mmCIF file of C-alpha atoms and ligand atoms in Angstrom:
data_model
loop_
_atom_site.group_PDB
_atom_site.id
_atom_site.type_symbol
_atom_site.label_atom_id
_atom_site.label_comp_id
_atom_site.label_asym_id
_atom_site.label_seq_id
_atom_site.Cartn_x
_atom_site.Cartn_y
_atom_site.Cartn_z
ATOM 1 C CA MET I 1 76.584 39.188 79.001
ATOM 2 C CA SER I 2 78.552 41.517 81.586
ATOM 3 C CA GLU I 3 76.958 43.008 84.565
ATOM 4 C CA GLN I 4 74.851 45.656 83.909
ATOM 5 C CA LEU I 5 74.660 49.238 84.915
ATOM 6 C CA ARG I 6 70.972 50.315 84.797
ATOM 7 C CA VAL I 7 70.508 53.923 83.734
ATOM 8 C CA GLY I 8 67.454 56.276 84.396
ATOM 9 C CA MET I 9 67.557 59.532 82.620
ATOM 10 C CA VAL I 10 65.832 62.852 83.456
ATOM 11 C CA GLY I 11 65.406 65.185 80.335
ATOM 12 C CA TYR I 12 64.953 64.156 76.678
ATOM 13 C CA ALA I 13 65.931 67.535 74.687
ATOM 14 C CA PHE I 14 69.131 68.283 73.002
ATOM 15 C CA MET I 15 71.257 66.639 75.767
ATOM 16 C CA GLY I 16 68.953 63.709 76.320
ATOM 17 C CA ALA I 17 69.257 62.915 72.779
ATOM 18 C CA THR I 18 73.243 63.077 72.509
ATOM 19 C CA HIS I 19 73.261 61.071 76.065
ATOM 20 C CA SER I 20 70.867 58.447 74.837
ATOM 21 C CA LEU I 21 72.861 57.818 71.646
ATOM 22 C CA ALA I 22 75.907 57.510 73.774
ATOM 23 C CA TRP I 23 74.268 55.063 76.084
ATOM 24 C CA ARG I 24 73.085 53.168 73.183
ATOM 25 C CA THR I 25 76.156 52.838 71.278
ATOM 26 C CA VAL I 26 78.889 52.723 74.319
ATOM 27 C CA ASN I 27 78.838 48.795 74.611
ATOM 28 C CA HIS I 28 79.069 48.326 70.863
ATOM 29 C CA ALA I 29 82.011 50.639 70.607
ATOM 30 C CA PHE I 30 83.828 49.759 73.709
ATOM 31 C CA ASP I 31 84.690 46.457 75.631
ATOM 32 C CA LEU I 32 83.615 47.382 79.185
ATOM 33 C CA PRO I 33 82.965 45.502 82.135
ATOM 34 C CA LEU I 34 79.451 46.887 82.550
ATOM 35 C CA SER I 35 76.744 46.921 80.093
ATOM 36 C CA ALA I 36 74.392 50.171 80.173
ATOM 37 C CA ARG I 37 70.872 49.282 79.962
ATOM 38 C CA MET I 38 68.675 52.107 79.426
ATOM 39 C CA THR I 39 66.147 51.423 81.975
ATOM 40 C CA ALA I 40 63.726 54.727 81.754
ATOM 41 C CA VAL I 41 63.447 58.069 80.850
ATOM 42 C CA SER I 42 61.794 60.908 82.879
ATOM 43 C CA GLY I 43 59.902 63.821 81.504
ATOM 44 C CA ARG I 44 57.144 66.338 82.518
ATOM 45 C CA SER I 45 55.081 65.796 79.438
ATOM 46 C CA PRO I 46 53.228 62.346 79.104
ATOM 47 C CA GLU I 47 53.139 62.369 75.208
ATOM 48 C CA GLY I 48 56.554 63.632 75.206
ATOM 49 C CA VAL I 49 58.387 61.388 77.176
ATOM 50 C CA ALA I 50 56.740 58.439 75.668
ATOM 51 C CA ALA I 51 57.342 59.488 72.046
ATOM 52 C CA ALA I 52 61.007 60.189 73.340
ATOM 53 C CA ALA I 53 61.316 56.680 75.172
ATOM 54 C CA ALA I 54 60.424 55.187 71.938
ATOM 55 C CA LYS I 55 62.630 57.244 69.725
ATOM 56 C CA LEU I 56 65.726 57.500 71.721
ATOM 57 C CA GLY I 57 65.489 53.705 72.987
ATOM 58 C CA TRP I 58 64.519 53.928 76.771
ATOM 59 C CA ALA I 59 62.728 50.752 78.001
ATOM 60 C CA GLU I 60 60.205 52.583 79.990
ATOM 61 C CA HIS I 61 59.049 56.163 80.761
ATOM 62 C CA THR I 62 57.725 58.287 83.439
ATOM 63 C CA THR I 63 56.789 62.111 84.113
ATOM 64 C CA ASP I 64 57.881 61.744 87.901
ATOM 65 C CA TRP I 65 61.810 61.811 87.930
ATOM 66 C CA ARG I 66 61.576 60.840 91.628
ATOM 67 C CA THR I 67 60.352 57.369 90.834
ATOM 68 C CA LEU I 68 63.759 56.810 89.197
ATOM 69 C CA ILE I 69 65.516 57.563 92.477
ATOM 70 C CA ASP I 70 63.094 55.203 94.278
ATOM 71 C CA ARG I 71 63.690 52.195 91.938
ATOM 72 C CA ASP I 72 66.167 49.654 93.021
ATOM 73 C CA ASP I 73 66.635 48.702 89.245
ATOM 74 C CA ILE I 74 68.379 52.048 88.656
ATOM 75 C CA ASP I 75 71.977 52.340 89.363
ATOM 76 C CA LEU I 76 72.745 55.641 87.795
ATOM 77 C CA ILE I 77 70.728 58.757 87.250
ATOM 78 C CA ASP I 78 71.912 61.027 83.969
ATOM 79 C CA ILE I 79 70.786 64.466 84.405
ATOM 80 C CA CYS I 80 69.825 66.451 81.200
ATOM 81 C CA THR I 81 67.553 69.023 82.353
ATOM 82 C CA PRO I 82 68.009 72.994 82.796
ATOM 83 C CA GLY I 83 70.027 73.878 85.549
ATOM 84 C CA ASP I 84 67.420 74.894 87.873
ATOM 85 C CA THR I 85 66.731 71.234 88.907
ATOM 86 C CA HIS I 86 70.401 69.867 88.709
ATOM 87 C CA ALA I 87 70.973 70.188 92.245
ATOM 88 C CA GLU I 88 67.664 68.913 93.395
ATOM 89 C CA ILE I 89 67.748 65.688 91.403
ATOM 90 C CA ALA I 90 71.769 64.986 91.975
ATOM 91 C CA LEU I 91 71.397 65.279 95.615
ATOM 92 C CA ALA I 92 68.474 63.085 95.873
ATOM 93 C CA ALA I 93 70.127 60.658 93.714
ATOM 94 C CA LEU I 94 73.523 60.719 95.444
ATOM 95 C CA ALA I 95 71.439 60.183 99.034
ATOM 96 C CA ALA I 96 69.853 57.159 97.267
ATOM 97 C CA GLY I 97 73.427 55.699 96.422
ATOM 98 C CA LYS I 98 72.884 56.097 92.782
ATOM 99 C CA HIS I 99 75.568 57.157 90.534
ATOM 100 C CA VAL I 100 75.269 60.546 88.772
ATOM 101 C CA MET I 101 76.194 62.100 85.343
ATOM 102 C CA CYS I 102 74.927 65.733 85.311
ATOM 103 C CA GLU I 103 74.815 68.261 82.250
ATOM 104 C CA LYS I 104 77.065 71.266 82.665
ATOM 105 C CA PRO I 105 77.074 73.863 84.106
ATOM 106 C CA LEU I 106 76.828 71.919 87.327
ATOM 107 C CA ALA I 107 74.292 74.392 88.841
ATOM 108 C CA ASN I 108 72.854 77.739 88.772
ATOM 109 C CA SER I 109 74.650 78.885 91.774
ATOM 110 C CA VAL I 110 77.795 78.546 93.823
ATOM 111 C CA ALA I 111 75.671 77.351 96.892
ATOM 112 C CA GLU I 112 74.158 74.711 94.805
ATOM 113 C CA ALA I 113 77.469 73.529 93.339
ATOM 114 C CA ARG I 114 79.134 73.535 96.638
ATOM 115 C CA GLU I 115 76.286 71.277 98.237
ATOM 116 C CA MET I 116 76.469 68.796 95.402
ATOM 117 C CA ALA I 117 80.287 68.279 95.398
ATOM 118 C CA ALA I 118 80.191 67.846 99.075
ATOM 119 C CA ALA I 119 77.465 65.373 98.776
ATOM 120 C CA ALA I 120 79.392 63.671 95.880
ATOM 121 C CA ALA I 121 82.379 63.496 98.136
ATOM 122 C CA LYS I 122 80.586 61.981 100.832
ATOM 123 C CA ALA I 123 78.806 59.257 98.381
ATOM 124 C CA ALA I 124 82.297 58.422 96.866
ATOM 125 C CA ALA I 125 83.397 56.762 100.402
ATOM 126 C CA SER I 126 80.526 54.259 99.494
ATOM 127 C CA GLY I 127 81.727 53.919 96.186
ATOM 128 C CA VAL I 128 79.250 56.275 94.408
ATOM 129 C CA ARG I 129 80.481 58.154 91.427
ATOM 130 C CA ALA I 130 79.686 61.602 89.918
ATOM 131 C CA MET I 131 80.511 63.108 86.974
ATOM 132 C CA CYS I 132 79.871 66.436 85.003
ATOM 133 C CA ALA I 133 79.357 66.291 81.221
ATOM 134 C CA PHE I 134 81.784 68.732 79.949
ATOM 135 C CA ASN I 135 81.920 66.635 76.788
ATOM 136 C CA TYR I 136 84.656 68.381 74.890
ATOM 137 C CA ARG I 137 87.227 67.183 77.168
ATOM 138 C CA ARG I 138 86.732 63.937 75.098
ATOM 139 C CA VAL I 139 87.759 65.228 71.823
ATOM 140 C CA PRO I 140 90.840 63.156 71.093
ATOM 141 C CA ALA I 141 92.729 66.356 69.704
ATOM 142 C CA VAL I 142 91.848 67.972 73.081
ATOM 143 C CA ALA I 143 93.551 65.165 75.129
ATOM 144 C CA LEU I 144 96.393 65.762 72.605
ATOM 145 C CA MET I 145 96.609 69.367 73.440
ATOM 146 C CA ARG I 146 96.670 68.495 77.225
ATOM 147 C CA LYS I 147 99.487 65.762 76.489
ATOM 148 C CA PHE I 148 101.649 68.491 74.673
ATOM 149 C CA VAL I 149 101.301 70.854 77.660
ATOM 150 C CA GLU I 150 102.160 68.104 80.109
ATOM 151 C CA ASP I 151 104.957 66.837 78.191
ATOM 152 C CA GLY I 152 106.442 70.620 77.997
ATOM 153 C CA ARG I 153 106.092 70.694 74.029
ATOM 154 C CA ILE I 154 105.346 74.557 74.006
ATOM 155 C CA GLY I 155 107.095 75.524 77.295
ATOM 156 C CA THR I 156 105.858 78.001 79.825
ATOM 157 C CA ILE I 157 102.204 79.069 78.776
ATOM 158 C CA ARG I 158 101.905 82.892 78.397
ATOM 159 C CA HIS I 159 98.606 83.106 76.592
ATOM 160 C CA VAL I 160 95.125 81.261 76.627
ATOM 161 C CA ARG I 161 92.777 82.567 73.891
ATOM 162 C CA ALA I 162 89.118 80.884 74.220
ATOM 163 C CA SER I 163 86.265 81.760 71.990
ATOM 164 C CA TYR I 164 82.869 79.906 71.910
ATOM 165 C CA LEU I 165 80.691 81.687 69.369
ATOM 166 C CA GLN I 166 76.977 80.978 68.407
ATOM 167 C CA ASP I 167 74.108 82.889 66.478
ATOM 168 C CA TRP I 168 71.041 80.954 67.187
ATOM 169 C CA ILE I 169 69.178 84.050 68.920
ATOM 170 C CA ILE I 170 70.281 86.822 66.873
ATOM 171 C CA ASP I 171 66.690 86.972 65.506
ATOM 172 C CA PRO I 172 64.531 89.328 68.150
ATOM 173 C CA GLU I 173 61.625 87.201 67.375
ATOM 174 C CA PHE I 174 63.214 84.070 68.708
ATOM 175 C CA PRO I 175 61.173 83.477 71.747
ATOM 176 C CA LEU I 176 61.838 83.550 75.537
ATOM 177 C CA VAL I 177 62.886 79.954 75.998
ATOM 178 C CA TRP I 178 64.175 78.387 78.975
ATOM 179 C CA ARG I 179 68.079 79.213 78.194
ATOM 180 C CA LEU I 180 67.002 82.942 78.196
ATOM 181 C CA ARG I 181 65.653 82.994 81.500
ATOM 182 C CA LYS I 182 67.909 83.342 85.004
ATOM 183 C CA GLU I 183 65.295 81.262 87.121
ATOM 184 C CA LEU I 184 65.943 78.186 84.829
ATOM 185 C CA ALA I 185 69.267 78.594 83.315
ATOM 186 C CA GLY I 186 71.229 80.437 86.018
ATOM 187 C CA SER I 187 73.014 82.733 83.191
ATOM 188 C CA GLY I 188 73.140 82.927 79.427
ATOM 189 C CA ALA I 189 76.027 82.377 77.143
ATOM 190 C CA LEU I 190 78.386 82.468 80.009
ATOM 191 C CA GLY I 191 76.957 79.247 81.913
ATOM 192 C CA ASP I 192 75.798 77.558 78.601
ATOM 193 C CA ILE I 193 78.804 77.890 76.478
ATOM 194 C CA GLY I 194 81.336 80.126 78.617
ATOM 195 C CA ALA I 195 81.368 77.082 80.819
ATOM 196 C CA HIS I 196 82.828 75.137 78.214
ATOM 197 C CA ILE I 197 85.778 77.034 77.510
ATOM 198 C CA ILE I 198 86.511 77.539 81.103
ATOM 199 C CA ASP I 199 86.411 73.828 81.909
ATOM 200 C CA LEU I 200 88.477 73.078 78.971
ATOM 201 C CA THR I 201 91.286 75.703 79.001
ATOM 202 C CA GLN I 202 91.748 74.553 82.736
ATOM 203 C CA PHE I 203 92.010 70.869 81.650
ATOM 204 C CA VAL I 204 94.645 71.273 78.698
ATOM 205 C CA THR I 205 96.730 73.914 80.834
ATOM 206 C CA GLY I 206 96.500 72.136 84.289
ATOM 207 C CA GLN I 207 95.779 75.864 85.519
ATOM 208 C CA SER I 208 92.941 77.273 87.062
ATOM 209 C CA ILE I 209 91.644 80.860 86.459
ATOM 210 C CA SER I 210 92.333 82.995 89.526
ATOM 211 C CA SER I 211 90.908 86.218 88.949
ATOM 212 C CA VAL I 212 88.839 88.207 86.008
ATOM 213 C CA SER I 213 87.866 91.167 84.666
ATOM 214 C CA ALA I 214 84.453 90.746 82.658
ATOM 215 C CA LEU I 215 81.775 92.461 80.585
ATOM 216 C CA THR I 216 78.418 91.003 79.655
ATOM 217 C CA GLU I 217 75.684 92.508 77.390
ATOM 218 C CA THR I 218 72.019 91.453 76.714
ATOM 219 C CA PHE I 219 71.421 92.880 73.188
ATOM 220 C CA VAL I 220 67.749 92.049 73.147
ATOM 221 C CA LYS I 221 65.661 92.862 76.106
ATOM 222 C CA GLN I 222 62.639 91.340 75.442
ATOM 223 C CA ARG I 223 61.356 88.359 73.427
ATOM 224 C CA PRO I 224 58.115 86.712 72.451
ATOM 225 C CA LEU I 225 56.589 84.491 74.936
ATOM 226 C CA PRO I 226 56.970 80.897 73.862
ATOM 227 C CA GLY I 227 53.757 78.634 73.821
ATOM 228 C CA ALA I 228 51.488 77.963 76.567
ATOM 229 C CA SER I 229 53.433 74.930 77.681
ATOM 230 C CA SER I 230 56.286 77.362 78.704
ATOM 231 C CA GLY I 231 54.899 77.631 82.033
ATOM 232 C CA LEU I 232 55.520 81.621 81.671
ATOM 233 C CA SER I 233 52.572 83.819 82.891
ATOM 234 C CA ALA I 234 51.474 86.544 80.466
ATOM 235 C CA SER I 235 54.168 89.315 80.502
ATOM 236 C CA ALA I 236 53.235 92.018 82.956
ATOM 237 C CA ASP I 237 53.268 94.470 79.826
ATOM 238 C CA GLY I 238 50.475 92.399 78.316
ATOM 239 C CA ASN I 239 51.912 92.737 74.927
ATOM 240 C CA GLY I 240 53.091 88.930 74.803
ATOM 241 C CA LEU I 241 56.798 89.648 75.252
ATOM 242 C CA GLY I 242 58.711 88.531 78.299
ATOM 243 C CA ASP I 243 62.150 89.918 79.732
ATOM 244 C CA VAL I 244 65.416 88.365 78.790
ATOM 245 C CA THR I 245 67.238 87.996 82.185
ATOM 246 C CA VAL I 246 70.358 86.613 81.311
ATOM 247 C CA ASP I 247 73.403 87.753 79.307
ATOM 248 C CA ASP I 248 73.516 87.038 75.410
ATOM 249 C CA ALA I 249 77.326 87.605 75.448
ATOM 250 C CA ALA I 250 79.963 87.318 77.857
ATOM 251 C CA LEU I 251 83.658 88.651 77.474
ATOM 252 C CA PHE I 252 86.483 88.291 80.160
ATOM 253 C CA LEU I 253 90.285 88.797 80.730
ATOM 254 C CA ALA I 254 91.631 85.981 83.126
ATOM 255 C CA ARG I 255 94.664 85.452 85.107
ATOM 256 C CA LEU I 256 95.580 81.671 85.585
ATOM 257 C CA ASP I 257 97.430 80.358 88.635
ATOM 258 C CA GLY I 258 100.248 78.964 86.623
ATOM 259 C CA GLY I 259 101.051 82.649 85.463
ATOM 260 C CA ALA I 260 99.449 82.287 82.042
ATOM 261 C CA ILE I 261 96.854 85.347 81.158
ATOM 262 C CA GLY I 262 93.899 84.572 79.036
ATOM 263 C CA THR I 263 91.188 86.207 76.927
ATOM 264 C CA TYR I 264 87.755 84.489 76.904
ATOM 265 C CA GLU I 265 84.706 85.171 74.731
ATOM 266 C CA ALA I 266 81.435 83.657 74.626
ATOM 267 C CA THR I 267 78.134 84.901 72.928
ATOM 268 C CA ARG I 268 75.402 83.928 71.031
ATOM 269 C CA PHE I 269 75.344 86.868 68.606
ATOM 270 C CA ALA I 270 78.291 86.126 66.347
ATOM 271 C CA THR I 271 76.347 86.199 63.228
ATOM 272 C CA GLY I 272 77.382 83.113 61.113
ATOM 273 C CA ARG I 273 79.141 81.411 64.010
ATOM 274 C CA LYS I 274 76.916 78.227 64.695
ATOM 275 C CA ASN I 275 79.201 76.174 67.292
ATOM 276 C CA ALA I 276 82.522 77.900 66.828
ATOM 277 C CA LEU I 277 84.639 76.721 69.764
ATOM 278 C CA ARG I 278 88.465 77.584 69.413
ATOM 279 C CA VAL I 279 91.041 77.230 71.981
ATOM 280 C CA GLU I 280 94.794 78.514 71.319
ATOM 281 C CA LEU I 281 97.590 78.450 73.908
ATOM 282 C CA ASN I 282 100.875 80.193 73.074
ATOM 283 C CA GLY I 283 103.977 79.167 75.218
ATOM 284 C CA SER I 284 107.911 79.968 75.556
ATOM 285 C CA LEU I 285 108.581 76.908 72.983
ATOM 286 C CA GLY I 286 105.668 76.860 70.693
ATOM 287 C CA SER I 287 101.716 77.337 70.292
ATOM 288 C CA LEU I 288 98.654 74.873 70.287
ATOM 289 C CA ALA I 289 95.268 75.725 68.562
ATOM 290 C CA PHE I 290 92.220 73.576 68.490
ATOM 291 C CA ASP I 291 89.122 74.334 66.358
ATOM 292 C CA PHE I 292 85.806 72.554 66.867
ATOM 293 C CA GLU I 293 85.041 72.842 63.601
ATOM 294 C CA ARG I 294 88.105 70.776 62.809
ATOM 295 C CA LEU I 295 87.924 68.696 65.489
ATOM 296 C CA ASN I 296 90.056 65.827 64.140
ATOM 297 C CA GLU I 297 92.939 68.103 63.929
ATOM 298 C CA LEU I 298 95.311 70.019 66.248
ATOM 299 C CA GLU I 299 97.432 72.795 65.218
ATOM 300 C CA TYR I 300 100.851 73.115 66.470
ATOM 301 C CA TYR I 301 103.614 75.515 66.285
ATOM 302 C CA ASP I 302 107.190 74.288 67.291
ATOM 303 C CA GLY I 303 109.416 77.002 68.033
ATOM 304 C CA THR I 304 112.154 74.783 68.570
ATOM 305 C CA ARG I 305 112.472 73.828 64.789
ATOM 306 C CA PRO I 306 115.154 75.564 62.683
ATOM 307 C CA SER I 307 113.774 78.693 61.608
ATOM 308 C CA SER I 308 113.680 77.706 58.038
ATOM 309 C CA GLU I 309 111.341 75.059 58.808
ATOM 310 C CA GLN I 310 109.076 76.769 61.313
ATOM 311 C CA GLY I 311 105.269 77.225 60.833
ATOM 312 C CA PHE I 312 102.181 75.637 62.102
ATOM 313 C CA SER I 313 101.520 71.780 61.231
ATOM 314 C CA ARG I 314 98.345 70.268 61.053
ATOM 315 C CA ILE I 315 98.197 67.073 63.181
ATOM 316 C CA LEU I 316 95.585 64.777 61.978
ATOM 317 C CA VAL I 317 94.349 63.097 65.085
ATOM 318 C CA THR I 318 92.938 59.796 63.736
ATOM 319 C CA GLU I 319 95.764 57.313 64.564
ATOM 320 C CA ALA I 320 94.755 54.187 66.932
ATOM 321 C CA ASP I 321 97.192 55.344 69.606
ATOM 322 C CA HIS I 322 95.173 58.466 70.311
ATOM 323 C CA PRO I 323 92.242 58.120 73.218
ATOM 324 C CA TYR I 324 88.959 56.114 71.783
ATOM 325 C CA ILE I 325 90.174 56.260 68.326
ATOM 326 C CA ALA I 326 90.878 52.651 67.850
ATOM 327 C CA ALA I 327 87.054 52.032 68.947
ATOM 328 C CA TRP I 328 85.665 53.682 65.664
ATOM 329 C CA TRP I 329 87.584 54.045 62.304
ATOM 330 C CA PRO I 330 90.965 53.451 60.572
ATOM 331 C CA PRO I 331 93.136 56.609 60.399
ATOM 332 C CA GLY I 332 92.053 59.603 58.223
ATOM 333 C CA HIS I 333 88.071 58.982 58.730
ATOM 334 C CA GLY I 334 87.333 61.043 61.764
ATOM 335 C CA ILE I 335 84.568 61.116 64.583
ATOM 336 C CA GLY I 336 82.025 63.965 65.446
ATOM 337 C CA TYR I 337 80.498 65.968 68.065
ATOM 338 C CA GLU I 338 78.291 62.704 69.027
ATOM 339 C CA HIS I 339 81.339 60.664 69.705
ATOM 340 C CA THR I 340 82.319 62.876 72.738
ATOM 341 C CA PHE I 341 79.520 61.739 74.638
ATOM 342 C CA THR I 342 79.942 58.190 73.952
ATOM 343 C CA HIS I 343 83.561 58.782 75.175
ATOM 344 C CA GLU I 344 82.181 60.486 78.482
ATOM 345 C CA VAL I 345 80.040 57.390 79.124
ATOM 346 C CA ARG I 346 82.660 54.871 78.380
ATOM 347 C CA ASP I 347 85.006 56.624 80.875
ATOM 348 C CA LEU I 348 82.080 56.742 83.610
ATOM 349 C CA ILE I 349 81.465 53.294 83.009
ATOM 350 C CA GLU I 350 85.020 52.367 83.713
ATOM 351 C CA ALA I 351 85.657 54.548 86.551
ATOM 352 C CA ILE I 352 82.616 52.870 88.389
ATOM 353 C CA ALA I 353 83.740 49.490 87.243
ATOM 354 C CA THR I 354 87.175 50.103 88.749
ATOM 355 C CA GLY I 355 86.067 52.049 91.486
ATOM 356 C CA GLN I 356 87.876 55.128 90.177
ATOM 357 C CA GLN I 357 86.951 58.779 90.260
ATOM 358 C CA PRO I 358 85.570 59.979 86.973
ATOM 359 C CA THR I 359 86.429 63.389 85.707
ATOM 360 C CA PRO I 360 85.612 66.178 85.427
ATOM 361 C CA SER I 361 84.260 65.531 89.032
ATOM 362 C CA PHE I 362 81.818 67.639 90.849
ATOM 363 C CA ALA I 363 84.621 69.308 92.552
ATOM 364 C CA ASP I 364 86.242 70.254 88.917
ATOM 365 C CA ALA I 365 82.724 71.318 88.113
ATOM 366 C CA LEU I 366 82.380 73.328 91.105
ATOM 367 C CA GLN I 367 85.502 75.369 89.958
ATOM 368 C CA VAL I 368 83.904 76.376 86.895
ATOM 369 C CA GLN I 369 80.885 77.322 88.771
ATOM 370 C CA LEU I 370 83.120 79.534 91.170
ATOM 371 C CA VAL I 371 84.933 81.262 87.736
ATOM 372 C CA LEU I 372 81.141 81.986 86.374
ATOM 373 C CA ASP I 373 80.498 83.518 89.676
ATOM 374 C CA ALA I 374 83.310 85.653 89.537
ATOM 375 C CA VAL I 375 82.532 86.657 86.068
ATOM 376 C CA SER I 376 79.138 87.833 86.997
ATOM 377 C CA ARG I 377 80.275 89.700 89.924
ATOM 378 C CA SER I 378 83.037 91.264 87.999
ATOM 379 C CA ALA I 379 80.596 92.358 85.201
ATOM 380 C CA GLU I 380 78.306 93.817 87.935
ATOM 381 C CA SER I 381 80.973 95.676 89.563
ATOM 382 C CA ALA I 382 83.237 96.621 86.629
ATOM 383 C CA GLN I 383 86.255 95.484 89.034
ATOM 384 C CA TRP I 384 88.906 93.068 88.648
ATOM 385 C CA THR I 385 87.587 89.961 90.736
ATOM 386 C CA SER I 386 89.260 87.123 92.272
ATOM 387 C CA VAL I 387 87.787 83.470 92.262
ATOM 388 C CA GLU I 388 86.588 82.369 95.389
ATOM 389 C CA PRO I 389 88.440 79.386 96.789
ATOM 390 C CA ALA I 390 86.564 75.949 96.083
ATOM 391 C CA LEU I 391 87.327 75.010 99.796
ATOM 392 C CA GLN I 392 85.869 77.519 102.308
ATOM 393 C CA PRO I 393 87.833 78.246 105.379
ATOM 394 C CA VAL I 394 86.379 76.480 108.205
HETATM 395 C C1 LIG E 401 73.545 75.393 73.565
HETATM 396 O O1 LIG E 401 74.322 76.682 73.478
HETATM 397 C C2 LIG E 401 74.265 74.162 73.425
HETATM 398 O O2 LIG E 401 73.481 73.116 73.226
HETATM 399 C C3 LIG E 401 75.228 74.018 74.733
HETATM 400 O O3 LIG E 401 74.235 73.896 75.888
HETATM 401 C C4 LIG E 401 75.903 72.569 74.471
HETATM 402 O O4 LIG E 401 76.635 72.326 75.937
HETATM 403 C C5 LIG E 401 76.967 72.778 73.497
HETATM 404 O O5 LIG E 401 77.707 71.795 73.198
HETATM 405 C C6 LIG E 401 76.044 72.925 72.250
HETATM 406 O O6 LIG E 401 75.342 74.103 72.454
#
């Protein structure tokens, strides 16, 4: 039995479920120097967290996440909560010398993200590792996209085109859940799904967004209050409705620091689009396109081919020489959304065991937070807005 990496997870909803599957699976799929032990899960509802522990495979459960921080038999805190608690939990865990994995976006504000990135950098000196869970980086086709760019296969990138389209709240009767409340989520489609395409495009291009011009919209201004457990007081108007305080959709133009220009769209009102993430890069020598709905494939246009042979090819990214694939199935069988979470905990375990910095780091996630902030400021001012530098002038 390899040495154990004892995990405590905070939160057990959608991301708690995907992370639990990853912790359960990672040592069966990959040969790693550390073996994940699912020690305890924390959640506010005694009944809910007990049921989640049983269903998701956690040995113990608690309603107080601070007890996880205090335990000597927990090495890593996995944060799967709404964004308003990320900073408090991560700072406490890092101060206690525990590794941290934190769901995206890193925080609900730049100030919090800066504090978290500074704390992670300080803790790294003592071998403590911190990672932000931008899981789409762990799709093999996305890794191939980045490699093609690094190898110059599409030349100088001119256009970055990214969209992330969902439609789960187009019904105005959908209740005012936490993702629709600024005080809990920080922002709406922008921080939830816009953060993914910001991180993913910066990852595959190797360029950072430097300025933006943005537009946001909230189509449905009030929604029915959810059940009593939501913690929401009765709405001021007393008609059982509460104000939506985040964006339903965010669109922005971008300049990237390597010379590319970008168009970005994140919306929860693209009727019929369920989780449609698509990125296309157009370069001087060719183009690449990734579509999450066909996540085992990468489209490639090789502009250097003779004109009689030109056209987009569909690369099936299931051969064993692609990252992670050898752990799963023979060529052609494919992987899914849930595998990306197993891949990211695999890489986190590897980084902890070898003393490397896992990516995306909290510094990488701070850069995303700075772009989110610039988009919000631009939407507010209707002006082109620069992304603040990550390192503030001393
Ligand atoms: C909701 O938009 C959500 O669950 C995001 O929060 C996740 O990050 C994304 O992977 C799926 O959609």
